[in-house]
mmCIF file with all atom_site columns, C-alpha atoms in Angstrom:
data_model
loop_
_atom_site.group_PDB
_atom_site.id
_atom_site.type_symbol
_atom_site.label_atom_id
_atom_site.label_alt_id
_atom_site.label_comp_id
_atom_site.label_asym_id
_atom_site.label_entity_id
_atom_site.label_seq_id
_atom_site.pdbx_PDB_ins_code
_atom_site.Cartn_x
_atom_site.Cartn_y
_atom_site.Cartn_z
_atom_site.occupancy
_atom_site.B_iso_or_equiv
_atom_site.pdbx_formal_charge
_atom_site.auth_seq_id
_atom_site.auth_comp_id
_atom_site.auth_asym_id
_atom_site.auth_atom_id
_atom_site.pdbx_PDB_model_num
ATOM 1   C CA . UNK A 1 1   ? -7.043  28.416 -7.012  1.00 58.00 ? 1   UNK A CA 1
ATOM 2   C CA . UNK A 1 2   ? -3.730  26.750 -8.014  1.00 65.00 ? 2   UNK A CA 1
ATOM 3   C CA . UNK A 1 3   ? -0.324  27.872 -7.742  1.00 73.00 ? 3   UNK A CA 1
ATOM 4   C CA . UNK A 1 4   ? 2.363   27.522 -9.785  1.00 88.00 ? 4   UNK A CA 1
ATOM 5   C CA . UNK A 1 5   ? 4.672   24.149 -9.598  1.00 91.00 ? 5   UNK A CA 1
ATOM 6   C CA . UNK A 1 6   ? 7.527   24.103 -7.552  1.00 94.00 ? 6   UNK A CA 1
ATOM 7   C CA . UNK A 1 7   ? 11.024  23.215 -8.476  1.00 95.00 ? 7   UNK A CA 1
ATOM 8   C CA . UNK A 1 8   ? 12.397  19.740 -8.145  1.00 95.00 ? 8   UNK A CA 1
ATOM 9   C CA . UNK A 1 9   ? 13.591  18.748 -5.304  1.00 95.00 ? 9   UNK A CA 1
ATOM 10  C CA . UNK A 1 10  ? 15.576  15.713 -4.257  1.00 93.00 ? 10  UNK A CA 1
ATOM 11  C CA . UNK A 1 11  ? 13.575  13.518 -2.251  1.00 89.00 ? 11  UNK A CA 1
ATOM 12  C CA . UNK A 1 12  ? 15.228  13.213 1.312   1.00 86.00 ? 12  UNK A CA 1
ATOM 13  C CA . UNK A 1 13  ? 16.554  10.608 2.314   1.00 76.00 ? 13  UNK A CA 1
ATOM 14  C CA . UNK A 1 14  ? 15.988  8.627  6.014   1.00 67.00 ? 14  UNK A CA 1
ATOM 15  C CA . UNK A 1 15  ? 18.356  8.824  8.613   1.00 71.00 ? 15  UNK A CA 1
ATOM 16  C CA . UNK A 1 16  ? 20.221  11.782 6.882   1.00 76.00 ? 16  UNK A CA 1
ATOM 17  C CA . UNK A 1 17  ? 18.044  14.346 8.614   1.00 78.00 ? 17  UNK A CA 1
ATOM 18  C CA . UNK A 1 18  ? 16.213  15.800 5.646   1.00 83.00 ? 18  UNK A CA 1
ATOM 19  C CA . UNK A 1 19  ? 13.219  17.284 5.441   1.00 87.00 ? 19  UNK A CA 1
ATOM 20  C CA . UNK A 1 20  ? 10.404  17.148 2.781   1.00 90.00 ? 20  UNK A CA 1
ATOM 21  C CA . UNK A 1 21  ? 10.088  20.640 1.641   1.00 91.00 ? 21  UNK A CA 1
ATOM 22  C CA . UNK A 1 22  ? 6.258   20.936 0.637   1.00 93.00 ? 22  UNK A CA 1
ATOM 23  C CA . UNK A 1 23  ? 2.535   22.481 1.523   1.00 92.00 ? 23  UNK A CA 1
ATOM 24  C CA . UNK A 1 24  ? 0.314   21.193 4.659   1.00 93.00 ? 24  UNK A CA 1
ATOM 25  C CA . UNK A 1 25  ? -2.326  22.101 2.570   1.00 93.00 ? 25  UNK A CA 1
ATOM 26  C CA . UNK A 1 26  ? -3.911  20.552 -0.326  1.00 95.00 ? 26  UNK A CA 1
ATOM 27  C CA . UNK A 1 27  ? -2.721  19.910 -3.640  1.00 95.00 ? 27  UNK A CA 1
ATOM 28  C CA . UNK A 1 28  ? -0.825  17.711 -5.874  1.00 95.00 ? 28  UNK A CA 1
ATOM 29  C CA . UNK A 1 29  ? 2.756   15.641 -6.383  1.00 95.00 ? 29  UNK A CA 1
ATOM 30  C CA . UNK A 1 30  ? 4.360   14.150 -8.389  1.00 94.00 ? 30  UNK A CA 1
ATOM 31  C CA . UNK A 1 31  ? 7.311   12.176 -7.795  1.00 93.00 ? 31  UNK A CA 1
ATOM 32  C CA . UNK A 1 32  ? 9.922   10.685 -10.564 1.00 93.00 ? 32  UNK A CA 1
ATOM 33  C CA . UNK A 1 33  ? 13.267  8.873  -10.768 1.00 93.00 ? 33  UNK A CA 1
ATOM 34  C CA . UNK A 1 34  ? 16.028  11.006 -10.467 1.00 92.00 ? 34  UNK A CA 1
ATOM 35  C CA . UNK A 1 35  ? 17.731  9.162  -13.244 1.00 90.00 ? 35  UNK A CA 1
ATOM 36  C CA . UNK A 1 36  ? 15.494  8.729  -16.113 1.00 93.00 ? 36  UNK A CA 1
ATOM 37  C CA . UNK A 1 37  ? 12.969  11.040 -15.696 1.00 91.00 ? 37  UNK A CA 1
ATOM 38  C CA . UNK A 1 38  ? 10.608  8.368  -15.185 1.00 91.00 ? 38  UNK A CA 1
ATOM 39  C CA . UNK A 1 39  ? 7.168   8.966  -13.641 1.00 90.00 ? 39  UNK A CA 1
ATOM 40  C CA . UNK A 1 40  ? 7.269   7.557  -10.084 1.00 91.00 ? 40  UNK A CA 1
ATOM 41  C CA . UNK A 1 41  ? 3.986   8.624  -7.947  1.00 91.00 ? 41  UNK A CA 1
ATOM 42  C CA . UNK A 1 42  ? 1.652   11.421 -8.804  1.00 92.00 ? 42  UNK A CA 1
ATOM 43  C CA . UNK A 1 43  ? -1.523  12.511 -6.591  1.00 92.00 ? 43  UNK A CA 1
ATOM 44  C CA . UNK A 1 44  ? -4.039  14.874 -5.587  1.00 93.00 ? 44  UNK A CA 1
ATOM 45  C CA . UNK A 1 45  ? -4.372  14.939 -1.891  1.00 95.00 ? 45  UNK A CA 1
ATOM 46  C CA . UNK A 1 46  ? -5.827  16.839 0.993   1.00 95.00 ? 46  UNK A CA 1
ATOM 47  C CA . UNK A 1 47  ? -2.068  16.942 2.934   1.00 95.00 ? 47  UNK A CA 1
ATOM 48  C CA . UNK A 1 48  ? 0.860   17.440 0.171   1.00 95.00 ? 48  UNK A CA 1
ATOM 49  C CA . UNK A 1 49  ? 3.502   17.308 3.127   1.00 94.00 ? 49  UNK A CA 1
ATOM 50  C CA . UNK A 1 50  ? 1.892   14.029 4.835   1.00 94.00 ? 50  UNK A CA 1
ATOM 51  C CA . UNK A 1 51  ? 1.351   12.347 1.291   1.00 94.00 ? 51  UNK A CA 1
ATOM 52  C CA . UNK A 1 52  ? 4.944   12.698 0.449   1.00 93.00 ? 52  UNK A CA 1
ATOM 53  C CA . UNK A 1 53  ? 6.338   11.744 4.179   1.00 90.00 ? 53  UNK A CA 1
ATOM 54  C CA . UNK A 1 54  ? 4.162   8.325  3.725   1.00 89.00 ? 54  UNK A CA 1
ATOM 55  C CA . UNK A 1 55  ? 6.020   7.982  0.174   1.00 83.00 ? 55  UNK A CA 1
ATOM 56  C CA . UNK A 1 56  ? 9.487   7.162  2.083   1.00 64.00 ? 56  UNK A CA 1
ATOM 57  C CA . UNK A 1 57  ? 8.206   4.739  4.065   1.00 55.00 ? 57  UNK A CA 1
ATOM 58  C CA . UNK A 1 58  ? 10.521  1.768  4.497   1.00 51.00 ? 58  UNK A CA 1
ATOM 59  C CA . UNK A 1 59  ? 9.611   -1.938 4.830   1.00 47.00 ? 59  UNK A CA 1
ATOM 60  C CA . UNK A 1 60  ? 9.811   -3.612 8.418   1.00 49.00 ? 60  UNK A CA 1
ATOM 61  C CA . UNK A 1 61  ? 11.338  -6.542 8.807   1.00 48.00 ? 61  UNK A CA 1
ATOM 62  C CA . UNK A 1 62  ? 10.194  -9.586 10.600  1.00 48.00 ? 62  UNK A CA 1
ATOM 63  C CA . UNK A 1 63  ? 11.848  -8.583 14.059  1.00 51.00 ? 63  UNK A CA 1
ATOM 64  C CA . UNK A 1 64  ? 9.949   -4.850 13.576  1.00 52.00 ? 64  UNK A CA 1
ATOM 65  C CA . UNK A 1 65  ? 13.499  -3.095 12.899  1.00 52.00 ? 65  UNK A CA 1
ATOM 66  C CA . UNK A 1 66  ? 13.740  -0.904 9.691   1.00 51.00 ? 66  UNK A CA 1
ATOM 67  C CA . UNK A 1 67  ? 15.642  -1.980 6.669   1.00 51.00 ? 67  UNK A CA 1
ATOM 68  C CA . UNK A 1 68  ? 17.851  0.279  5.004   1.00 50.00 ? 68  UNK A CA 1
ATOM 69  C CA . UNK A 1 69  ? 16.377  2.191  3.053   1.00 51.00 ? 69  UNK A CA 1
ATOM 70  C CA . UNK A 1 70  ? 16.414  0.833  -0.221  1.00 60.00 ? 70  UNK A CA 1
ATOM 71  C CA . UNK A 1 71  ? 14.178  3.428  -1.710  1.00 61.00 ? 71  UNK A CA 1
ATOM 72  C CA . UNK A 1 72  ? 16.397  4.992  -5.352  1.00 78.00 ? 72  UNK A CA 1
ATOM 73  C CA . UNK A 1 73  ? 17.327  8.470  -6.364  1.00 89.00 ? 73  UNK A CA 1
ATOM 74  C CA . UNK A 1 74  ? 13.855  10.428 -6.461  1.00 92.00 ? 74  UNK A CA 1
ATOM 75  C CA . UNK A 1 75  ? 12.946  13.842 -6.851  1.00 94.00 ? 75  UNK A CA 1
ATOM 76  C CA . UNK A 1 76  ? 9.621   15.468 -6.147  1.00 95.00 ? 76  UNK A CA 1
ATOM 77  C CA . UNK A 1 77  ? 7.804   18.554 -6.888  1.00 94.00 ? 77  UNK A CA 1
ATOM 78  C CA . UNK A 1 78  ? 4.848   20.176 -5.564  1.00 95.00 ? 78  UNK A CA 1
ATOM 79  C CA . UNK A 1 79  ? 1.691   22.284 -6.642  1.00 94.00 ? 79  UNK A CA 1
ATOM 80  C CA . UNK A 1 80  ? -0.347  23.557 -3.723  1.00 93.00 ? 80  UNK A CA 1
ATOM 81  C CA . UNK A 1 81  ? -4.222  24.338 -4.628  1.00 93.00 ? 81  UNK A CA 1
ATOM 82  C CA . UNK A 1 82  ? -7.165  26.347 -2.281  1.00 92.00 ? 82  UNK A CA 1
ATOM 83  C CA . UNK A 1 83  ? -9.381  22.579 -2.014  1.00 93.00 ? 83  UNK A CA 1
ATOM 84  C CA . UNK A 1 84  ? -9.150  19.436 -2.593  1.00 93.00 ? 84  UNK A CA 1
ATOM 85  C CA . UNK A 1 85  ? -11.507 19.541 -5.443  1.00 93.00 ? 85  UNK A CA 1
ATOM 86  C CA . UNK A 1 86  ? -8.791  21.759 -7.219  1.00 93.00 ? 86  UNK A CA 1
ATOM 87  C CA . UNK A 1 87  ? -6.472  19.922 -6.814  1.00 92.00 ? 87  UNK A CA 1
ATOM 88  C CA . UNK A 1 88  ? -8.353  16.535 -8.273  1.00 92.00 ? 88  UNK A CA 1
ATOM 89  C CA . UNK A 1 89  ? -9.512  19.108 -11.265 1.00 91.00 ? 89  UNK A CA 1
ATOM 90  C CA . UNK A 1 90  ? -5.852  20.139 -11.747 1.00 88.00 ? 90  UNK A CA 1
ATOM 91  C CA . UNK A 1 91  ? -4.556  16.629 -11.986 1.00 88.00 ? 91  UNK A CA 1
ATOM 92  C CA . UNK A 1 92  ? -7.369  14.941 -13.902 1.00 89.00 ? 92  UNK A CA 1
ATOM 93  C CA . UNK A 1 93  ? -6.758  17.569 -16.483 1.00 87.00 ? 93  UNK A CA 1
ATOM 94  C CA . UNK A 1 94  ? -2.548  16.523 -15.941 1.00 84.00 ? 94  UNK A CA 1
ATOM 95  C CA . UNK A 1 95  ? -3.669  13.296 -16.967 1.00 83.00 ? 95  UNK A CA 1
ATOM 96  C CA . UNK A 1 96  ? -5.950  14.175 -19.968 1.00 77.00 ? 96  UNK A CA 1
ATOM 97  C CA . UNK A 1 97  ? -3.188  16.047 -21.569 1.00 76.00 ? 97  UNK A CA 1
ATOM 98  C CA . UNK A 1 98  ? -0.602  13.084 -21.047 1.00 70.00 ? 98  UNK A CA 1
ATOM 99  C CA . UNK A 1 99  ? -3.195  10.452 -22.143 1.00 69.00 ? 99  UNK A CA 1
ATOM 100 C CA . UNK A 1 100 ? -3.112  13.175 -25.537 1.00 70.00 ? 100 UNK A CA 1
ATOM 101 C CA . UNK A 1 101 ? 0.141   13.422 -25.939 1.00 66.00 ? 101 UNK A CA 1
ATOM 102 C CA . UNK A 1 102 ? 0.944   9.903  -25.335 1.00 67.00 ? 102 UNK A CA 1
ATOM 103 C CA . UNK A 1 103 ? -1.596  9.176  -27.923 1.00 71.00 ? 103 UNK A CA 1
ATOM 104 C CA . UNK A 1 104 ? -0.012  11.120 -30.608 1.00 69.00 ? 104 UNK A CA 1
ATOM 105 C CA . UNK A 1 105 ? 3.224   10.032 -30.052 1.00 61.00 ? 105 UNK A CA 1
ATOM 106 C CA . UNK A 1 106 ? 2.376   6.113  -30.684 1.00 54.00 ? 106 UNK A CA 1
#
């Protein structure tokens, strides 16, 4: 079963002490550029929450310490599902309609 999307969100950012608002369950995500609208990340995944936390990873640098985060304005939304086979049936049918529209509109 799949529920409905979420709203967007702004992705948090580190070191403010925000939180990732989304399911410990499976489902998908999709991530864009706060700006444009652009499509940043999108995935089906067994851990919504956990996929999104790894997202906002920052680079290390060479003496192990934690550059700022450089990461730009995102915003996320999410779309919990009952199984991981949802939620991969839910997104590869995401993808078929945007490979369709983007098709038609060439």
């Amino acid at each position: 079963m799949i529920s409905k999307w979420s709203e967007w969100k702004r992705y948090p950012r580190a070191g403010k002490g925000e939180n990732i608002e989304a399911p410990i369950s499976p489902g998908i995500y999709e991530v864009r550029f706060a700006g444009s609208g652009a499509l940043h990340s999108f995935g089906a995944v067994d851990n919504v929450a956990q996929a999104l936390s790894q997202l906002a990873g920052g680079s290390k640098s060479w003496f192990g310490r934690r550059e700022a985060n450089r990461l730009p304005e995102l915003e996320y939304r999410t779309c919990a599902t009952s199984t991981r086979a949802d939620a991969k049936a839910a997104a590869e049918r995401m993808i078929g309609r945007r490979e369709t529209y983007m098709s038609g509109a060439a």
